[in-house]
């Protein structure tokens, strides 16, 4: 899957799995921060994203420091997944 | 039993209706609870995205409490919360169990797990209204006004709280029932077990 499509897929999954009912795919900028001022995600959302990585992409994230970098933005997350799944 | 305290406001959510002090403020015959409570949230003009992340018991409790608390000035108030129900957090417990029942598809959801305690719904109220007060959640077979009365009177008489938001919030499967009331020094209704019973049954 091209990285651009992967980014769109991730946005859809994040909206659905994190119950971001007031967001649509077009509301999420590729480079906007997912946590803090961006989508305003919290620590439970971070855990949910870790489960999503494992369940949907077979990637197990065990290092919390790595998670902080991987979940920086949609662009970073998509690149991280693409590198590990050859999508 | 007599009391020098009064009931200042009360809310109900049941039978497709939401009411405050006996007046219906929202009505929707949507069969599905999720759609019903989402419509109620929007109809009240709320802007609190975390609402959508809550489980059904918390959504039910949050709306019932918000109706009462937004009608009073609660800044710097010491408002305790005493809630009760029959089903505890069973509805969410079942959902969580389903997510861990298949060892070949074992992906427990953290966001579901955090709601596998009934008193989490109290936390949601406290976060929204910035309450740092006493709180308790009791499980009974049926609505128990006697127990709520004793707990509330104790908190008010010992000045551990200025006001107490209390009542019944039950959710299981598709069945829901919420009745909350605010007890304080001022109010039009006496804080007696008889009055609490009457209010519980009044919608």
PDB file of N, CA, C and O in Angstrom, chain B residues 19-67:
ATOM      1  N   UNK B  19     -35.476  14.453  31.913  1.00  0.00           N
ATOM      2  CA  UNK B  19     -36.181  15.570  32.542  1.00  0.00           C
ATOM      3  C   UNK B  19     -35.349  16.181  33.658  1.00  0.00           C
ATOM      4  O   UNK B  19     -34.511  15.516  34.277  1.00  0.00           O
ATOM      5  N   UNK B  20     -35.600  17.478  33.881  1.00  0.00           N
ATOM      6  CA  UNK B  20     -34.973  18.205  34.979  1.00  0.00           C
ATOM      7  C   UNK B  20     -36.078  18.819  35.819  1.00  0.00           C
ATOM      8  O   UNK B  20     -36.928  19.554  35.296  1.00  0.00           O
ATOM      9  N   UNK B  21     -36.091  18.482  37.090  1.00  0.00           N
ATOM     10  CA  UNK B  21     -37.129  18.958  38.020  1.00  0.00           C
ATOM     11  C   UNK B  21     -38.544  18.679  37.502  1.00  0.00           C
ATOM     12  O   UNK B  21     -39.449  19.509  37.627  1.00  0.00           O
ATOM     13  N   UNK B  22     -38.689  17.523  36.862  1.00  0.00           N
ATOM     14  CA  UNK B  22     -40.003  17.101  36.384  1.00  0.00           C
ATOM     15  C   UNK B  22     -40.363  17.590  34.993  1.00  0.00           C
ATOM     16  O   UNK B  22     -41.342  17.118  34.406  1.00  0.00           O
ATOM     17  N   UNK B  23     -39.595  18.521  34.454  1.00  0.00           N
ATOM     18  CA  UNK B  23     -39.876  19.047  33.110  1.00  0.00           C
ATOM     19  C   UNK B  23     -39.033  18.305  32.076  1.00  0.00           C
ATOM     20  O   UNK B  23     -37.804  18.233  32.223  1.00  0.00           O
ATOM     21  N   UNK B  24     -39.681  17.799  31.059  1.00  0.00           N
ATOM     22  CA  UNK B  24     -38.949  17.063  30.025  1.00  0.00           C
ATOM     23  C   UNK B  24     -38.094  18.036  29.213  1.00  0.00           C
ATOM     24  O   UNK B  24     -38.600  19.029  28.678  1.00  0.00           O
ATOM     25  N   UNK B  25     -36.806  17.755  29.140  1.00  0.00           N
ATOM     26  CA  UNK B  25     -35.885  18.626  28.391  1.00  0.00           C
ATOM     27  C   UNK B  25     -35.410  17.957  27.109  1.00  0.00           C
ATOM     28  O   UNK B  25     -34.834  18.619  26.236  1.00  0.00           O
ATOM     29  N   UNK B  26     -35.617  16.653  26.996  1.00  0.00           N
ATOM     30  CA  UNK B  26     -35.238  15.943  25.772  1.00  0.00           C
ATOM     31  C   UNK B  26     -36.056  14.670  25.664  1.00  0.00           C
ATOM     32  O   UNK B  26     -36.273  13.985  26.655  1.00  0.00           O
ATOM     33  N   UNK B  27     -36.476  14.390  24.439  1.00  0.00           N
ATOM     34  CA  UNK B  27     -37.268  13.179  24.209  1.00  0.00           C
ATOM     35  C   UNK B  27     -36.935  12.645  22.839  1.00  0.00           C
ATOM     36  O   UNK B  27     -36.876  13.407  21.862  1.00  0.00           O
ATOM     37  N   UNK B  28     -36.672  11.367  22.739  1.00  0.00           N
ATOM     38  CA  UNK B  28     -36.337  10.760  21.447  1.00  0.00           C
ATOM     39  C   UNK B  28     -36.662   9.277  21.548  1.00  0.00           C
ATOM     40  O   UNK B  28     -36.121   8.578  22.402  1.00  0.00           O
ATOM     41  N   UNK B  29     -37.526   8.817  20.684  1.00  0.00           N
ATOM     42  CA  UNK B  29     -37.953   7.422  20.776  1.00  0.00           C
ATOM     43  C   UNK B  29     -37.011   6.475  20.037  1.00  0.00           C
ATOM     44  O   UNK B  29     -37.390   5.359  19.705  1.00  0.00           O
ATOM     45  N   UNK B  30     -35.790   6.937  19.806  1.00  0.00           N
ATOM     46  CA  UNK B  30     -34.783   6.047  19.227  1.00  0.00           C
ATOM     47  C   UNK B  30     -34.613   4.846  20.142  1.00  0.00           C
ATOM     48  O   UNK B  30     -34.436   5.002  21.339  1.00  0.00           O
ATOM     49  N   UNK B  31     -34.692   3.667  19.558  1.00  0.00           N
ATOM     50  CA  UNK B  31     -34.622   2.460  20.391  1.00  0.00           C
ATOM     51  C   UNK B  31     -33.227   2.263  20.998  1.00  0.00           C
ATOM     52  O   UNK B  31     -33.092   1.854  22.137  1.00  0.00           O
ATOM     53  N   UNK B  32     -32.206   2.569  20.205  1.00  0.00           N
ATOM     54  CA  UNK B  32     -30.847   2.287  20.623  1.00  0.00           C
ATOM     55  C   UNK B  32     -30.341   3.344  21.614  1.00  0.00           C
ATOM     56  O   UNK B  32     -30.415   4.544  21.346  1.00  0.00           O
ATOM     57  N   UNK B  33     -29.802   2.899  22.751  1.00  0.00           N
ATOM     58  CA  UNK B  33     -29.353   3.845  23.778  1.00  0.00           C
ATOM     59  C   UNK B  33     -28.226   4.745  23.278  1.00  0.00           C
ATOM     60  O   UNK B  33     -28.210   5.946  23.569  1.00  0.00           O
ATOM     61  N   UNK B  34     -27.282   4.159  22.552  1.00  0.00           N
ATOM     62  CA  UNK B  34     -26.139   4.953  22.085  1.00  0.00           C
ATOM     63  C   UNK B  34     -26.601   6.138  21.249  1.00  0.00           C
ATOM     64  O   UNK B  34     -26.108   7.266  21.417  1.00  0.00           O
ATOM     65  N   UNK B  35     -27.561   5.887  20.349  1.00  0.00           N
ATOM     66  CA  UNK B  35     -28.071   6.969  19.504  1.00  0.00           C
ATOM     67  C   UNK B  35     -28.872   7.963  20.344  1.00  0.00           C
ATOM     68  O   UNK B  35     -28.781   9.182  20.144  1.00  0.00           O
ATOM     69  N   UNK B  36     -29.632   7.444  21.294  1.00  0.00           N
ATOM     70  CA  UNK B  36     -30.448   8.291  22.164  1.00  0.00           C
ATOM     71  C   UNK B  36     -29.575   9.257  22.982  1.00  0.00           C
ATOM     72  O   UNK B  36     -29.810  10.474  23.001  1.00  0.00           O
ATOM     73  N   UNK B  37     -28.549   8.727  23.616  1.00  0.00           N
ATOM     74  CA  UNK B  37     -27.750   9.569  24.515  1.00  0.00           C
ATOM     75  C   UNK B  37     -26.854  10.526  23.720  1.00  0.00           C
ATOM     76  O   UNK B  37     -26.557  11.644  24.174  1.00  0.00           O
ATOM     77  N   UNK B  38     -26.474  10.108  22.522  1.00  0.00           N
ATOM     78  CA  UNK B  38     -25.690  11.002  21.648  1.00  0.00           C
ATOM     79  C   UNK B  38     -26.554  12.187  21.204  1.00  0.00           C
ATOM     80  O   UNK B  38     -26.103  13.343  21.210  1.00  0.00           O
ATOM     81  N   UNK B  39     -27.802  11.907  20.858  1.00  0.00           N
ATOM     82  CA  UNK B  39     -28.722  12.990  20.476  1.00  0.00           C
ATOM     83  C   UNK B  39     -28.961  13.918  21.657  1.00  0.00           C
ATOM     84  O   UNK B  39     -29.049  15.138  21.495  1.00  0.00           O
ATOM     85  N   UNK B  40     -29.075  13.325  22.849  1.00  0.00           N
ATOM     86  CA  UNK B  40     -29.287  14.137  24.057  1.00  0.00           C
ATOM     87  C   UNK B  40     -28.105  15.056  24.291  1.00  0.00           C
ATOM     88  O   UNK B  40     -28.272  16.244  24.598  1.00  0.00           O
ATOM     89  N   UNK B  41     -26.911  14.509  24.149  1.00  0.00           N
ATOM     90  CA  UNK B  41     -25.680  15.305  24.315  1.00  0.00           C
ATOM     91  C   UNK B  41     -25.704  16.507  23.369  1.00  0.00           C
ATOM     92  O   UNK B  41     -25.442  17.642  23.775  1.00  0.00           O
ATOM     93  N   UNK B  42     -26.030  16.258  22.110  1.00  0.00           N
ATOM     94  CA  UNK B  42     -26.024  17.344  21.122  1.00  0.00           C
ATOM     95  C   UNK B  42     -27.140  18.349  21.395  1.00  0.00           C
ATOM     96  O   UNK B  42     -26.956  19.553  21.212  1.00  0.00           O
ATOM     97  N   UNK B  43     -28.269  17.845  21.840  1.00  0.00           N
ATOM     98  CA  UNK B  43     -29.405  18.747  22.090  1.00  0.00           C
ATOM     99  C   UNK B  43     -29.120  19.707  23.244  1.00  0.00           C
ATOM    100  O   UNK B  43     -29.706  20.790  23.317  1.00  0.00           O
ATOM    101  N   UNK B  44     -28.243  19.306  24.156  1.00  0.00           N
ATOM    102  CA  UNK B  44     -27.912  20.158  25.301  1.00  0.00           C
ATOM    103  C   UNK B  44     -26.798  21.155  24.968  1.00  0.00           C
ATOM    104  O   UNK B  44     -26.383  21.932  25.823  1.00  0.00           O
ATOM    105  N   UNK B  45     -26.326  21.106  23.726  1.00  0.00           N
ATOM    106  CA  UNK B  45     -25.288  22.049  23.301  1.00  0.00           C
ATOM    107  C   UNK B  45     -23.956  21.844  24.001  1.00  0.00           C
ATOM    108  O   UNK B  45     -23.188  22.779  24.172  1.00  0.00           O
ATOM    109  N   UNK B  46     -23.687  20.632  24.412  1.00  0.00           N
ATOM    110  CA  UNK B  46     -22.440  20.360  25.131  1.00  0.00           C
ATOM    111  C   UNK B  46     -21.256  20.313  24.169  1.00  0.00           C
ATOM    112  O   UNK B  46     -21.411  19.941  23.008  1.00  0.00           O
ATOM    113  N   UNK B  47     -20.098  20.703  24.669  1.00  0.00           N
ATOM    114  CA  UNK B  47     -18.874  20.617  23.887  1.00  0.00           C
ATOM    115  C   UNK B  47     -17.822  19.945  24.759  1.00  0.00           C
ATOM    116  O   UNK B  47     -17.053  20.598  25.458  1.00  0.00           O
ATOM    117  N   UNK B  48     -17.839  18.634  24.758  1.00  0.00           N
ATOM    118  CA  UNK B  48     -16.967  17.868  25.638  1.00  0.00           C
ATOM    119  C   UNK B  48     -16.636  16.553  24.931  1.00  0.00           C
ATOM    120  O   UNK B  48     -17.264  15.515  25.190  1.00  0.00           O
ATOM    121  N   UNK B  49     -15.647  16.579  24.014  1.00  0.00           N
ATOM    122  CA  UNK B  49     -15.344  15.410  23.173  1.00  0.00           C
ATOM    123  C   UNK B  49     -15.106  14.119  23.943  1.00  0.00           C
ATOM    124  O   UNK B  49     -15.352  13.028  23.427  1.00  0.00           O
ATOM    125  N   UNK B  50     -14.627  14.232  25.190  1.00  0.00           N
ATOM    126  CA  UNK B  50     -14.367  13.015  25.961  1.00  0.00           C
ATOM    127  C   UNK B  50     -15.650  12.208  26.194  1.00  0.00           C
ATOM    128  O   UNK B  50     -15.595  11.017  26.488  1.00  0.00           O
ATOM    129  N   UNK B  51     -16.788  12.860  26.065  1.00  0.00           N
ATOM    130  CA  UNK B  51     -18.066  12.160  26.237  1.00  0.00           C
ATOM    131  C   UNK B  51     -18.135  10.925  25.338  1.00  0.00           C
ATOM    132  O   UNK B  51     -18.617   9.866  25.761  1.00  0.00           O
ATOM    133  N   UNK B  52     -17.640  11.062  24.113  1.00  0.00           N
ATOM    134  CA  UNK B  52     -17.759   9.965  23.149  1.00  0.00           C
ATOM    135  C   UNK B  52     -16.870   8.775  23.483  1.00  0.00           C
ATOM    136  O   UNK B  52     -17.042   7.691  22.940  1.00  0.00           O
ATOM    137  N   UNK B  53     -15.927   8.979  24.373  1.00  0.00           N
ATOM    138  CA  UNK B  53     -15.038   7.886  24.765  1.00  0.00           C
ATOM    139  C   UNK B  53     -15.585   7.096  25.954  1.00  0.00           C
ATOM    140  O   UNK B  53     -15.057   6.061  26.323  1.00  0.00           O
ATOM    141  N   UNK B  54     -16.618   7.628  26.585  1.00  0.00           N
ATOM    142  CA  UNK B  54     -17.148   6.992  27.800  1.00  0.00           C
ATOM    143  C   UNK B  54     -17.957   5.737  27.478  1.00  0.00           C
ATOM    144  O   UNK B  54     -18.481   5.599  26.373  1.00  0.00           O
ATOM    145  N   UNK B  55     -18.082   4.863  28.475  1.00  0.00           N
ATOM    146  CA  UNK B  55     -18.977   3.722  28.302  1.00  0.00           C
ATOM    147  C   UNK B  55     -20.419   4.185  28.562  1.00  0.00           C
ATOM    148  O   UNK B  55     -20.662   5.344  28.934  1.00  0.00           O
ATOM    149  N   UNK B  56     -21.370   3.297  28.353  1.00  0.00           N
ATOM    150  CA  UNK B  56     -22.782   3.701  28.433  1.00  0.00           C
ATOM    151  C   UNK B  56     -23.193   4.158  29.837  1.00  0.00           C
ATOM    152  O   UNK B  56     -23.957   5.114  29.977  1.00  0.00           O
ATOM    153  N   UNK B  57     -22.680   3.487  30.869  1.00  0.00           N
ATOM    154  CA  UNK B  57     -23.031   3.904  32.236  1.00  0.00           C
ATOM    155  C   UNK B  57     -22.523   5.319  32.510  1.00  0.00           C
ATOM    156  O   UNK B  57     -23.235   6.146  33.098  1.00  0.00           O
ATOM    157  N   UNK B  58     -21.329   5.609  32.076  1.00  0.00           N
ATOM    158  CA  UNK B  58     -20.773   6.949  32.299  1.00  0.00           C
ATOM    159  C   UNK B  58     -21.513   8.002  31.494  1.00  0.00           C
ATOM    160  O   UNK B  58     -21.741   9.114  31.976  1.00  0.00           O
ATOM    161  N   UNK B  59     -21.879   7.669  30.261  1.00  0.00           N
ATOM    162  CA  UNK B  59     -22.645   8.632  29.452  1.00  0.00           C
ATOM    163  C   UNK B  59     -23.980   8.953  30.128  1.00  0.00           C
ATOM    164  O   UNK B  59     -24.394  10.117  30.200  1.00  0.00           O
ATOM    165  N   UNK B  60     -24.646   7.903  30.595  1.00  0.00           N
ATOM    166  CA  UNK B  60     -25.936   8.070  31.277  1.00  0.00           C
ATOM    167  C   UNK B  60     -25.781   8.973  32.507  1.00  0.00           C
ATOM    168  O   UNK B  60     -26.539   9.936  32.707  1.00  0.00           O
ATOM    169  N   UNK B  61     -24.784   8.666  33.324  1.00  0.00           N
ATOM    170  CA  UNK B  61     -24.548   9.410  34.560  1.00  0.00           C
ATOM    171  C   UNK B  61     -24.113  10.841  34.271  1.00  0.00           C
ATOM    172  O   UNK B  61     -24.575  11.789  34.923  1.00  0.00           O
ATOM    173  N   UNK B  62     -23.242  10.978  33.293  1.00  0.00           N
ATOM    174  CA  UNK B  62     -22.690  12.287  32.942  1.00  0.00           C
ATOM    175  C   UNK B  62     -23.796  13.260  32.536  1.00  0.00           C
ATOM    176  O   UNK B  62     -23.841  14.397  33.015  1.00  0.00           O
ATOM    177  N   UNK B  63     -24.712  12.815  31.691  1.00  0.00           N
ATOM    178  CA  UNK B  63     -25.791  13.688  31.228  1.00  0.00           C
ATOM    179  C   UNK B  63     -26.733  14.026  32.385  1.00  0.00           C
ATOM    180  O   UNK B  63     -27.128  15.186  32.562  1.00  0.00           O
ATOM    181  N   UNK B  64     -27.094  13.013  33.178  1.00  0.00           N
ATOM    182  CA  UNK B  64     -28.011  13.237  34.303  1.00  0.00           C
ATOM    183  C   UNK B  64     -27.414  14.222  35.308  1.00  0.00           C
ATOM    184  O   UNK B  64     -28.117  15.089  35.845  1.00  0.00           O
ATOM    185  N   UNK B  65     -26.117  14.098  35.559  1.00  0.00           N
ATOM    186  CA  UNK B  65     -25.448  14.988  36.518  1.00  0.00           C
ATOM    187  C   UNK B  65     -25.250  16.384  35.946  1.00  0.00           C
ATOM    188  O   UNK B  65     -25.434  17.385  36.646  1.00  0.00           O
ATOM    189  N   UNK B  66     -24.887  16.433  34.679  1.00  0.00           N
ATOM    190  CA  UNK B  66     -24.604  17.725  34.061  1.00  0.00           C
ATOM    191  C   UNK B  66     -25.838  18.626  34.053  1.00  0.00           C
ATOM    192  O   UNK B  66     -25.723  19.840  34.243  1.00  0.00           O
ATOM    193  N   UNK B  67     -26.994  18.033  33.835  1.00  0.00           N
ATOM    194  CA  UNK B  67     -28.236  18.805  33.851  1.00  0.00           C
ATOM    195  C   UNK B  67     -28.390  19.559  35.165  1.00  0.00           C
ATOM    196  O   UNK B  67     -28.784  20.723  35.192  1.00  0.00           O
TER     197      UNK B  67
END
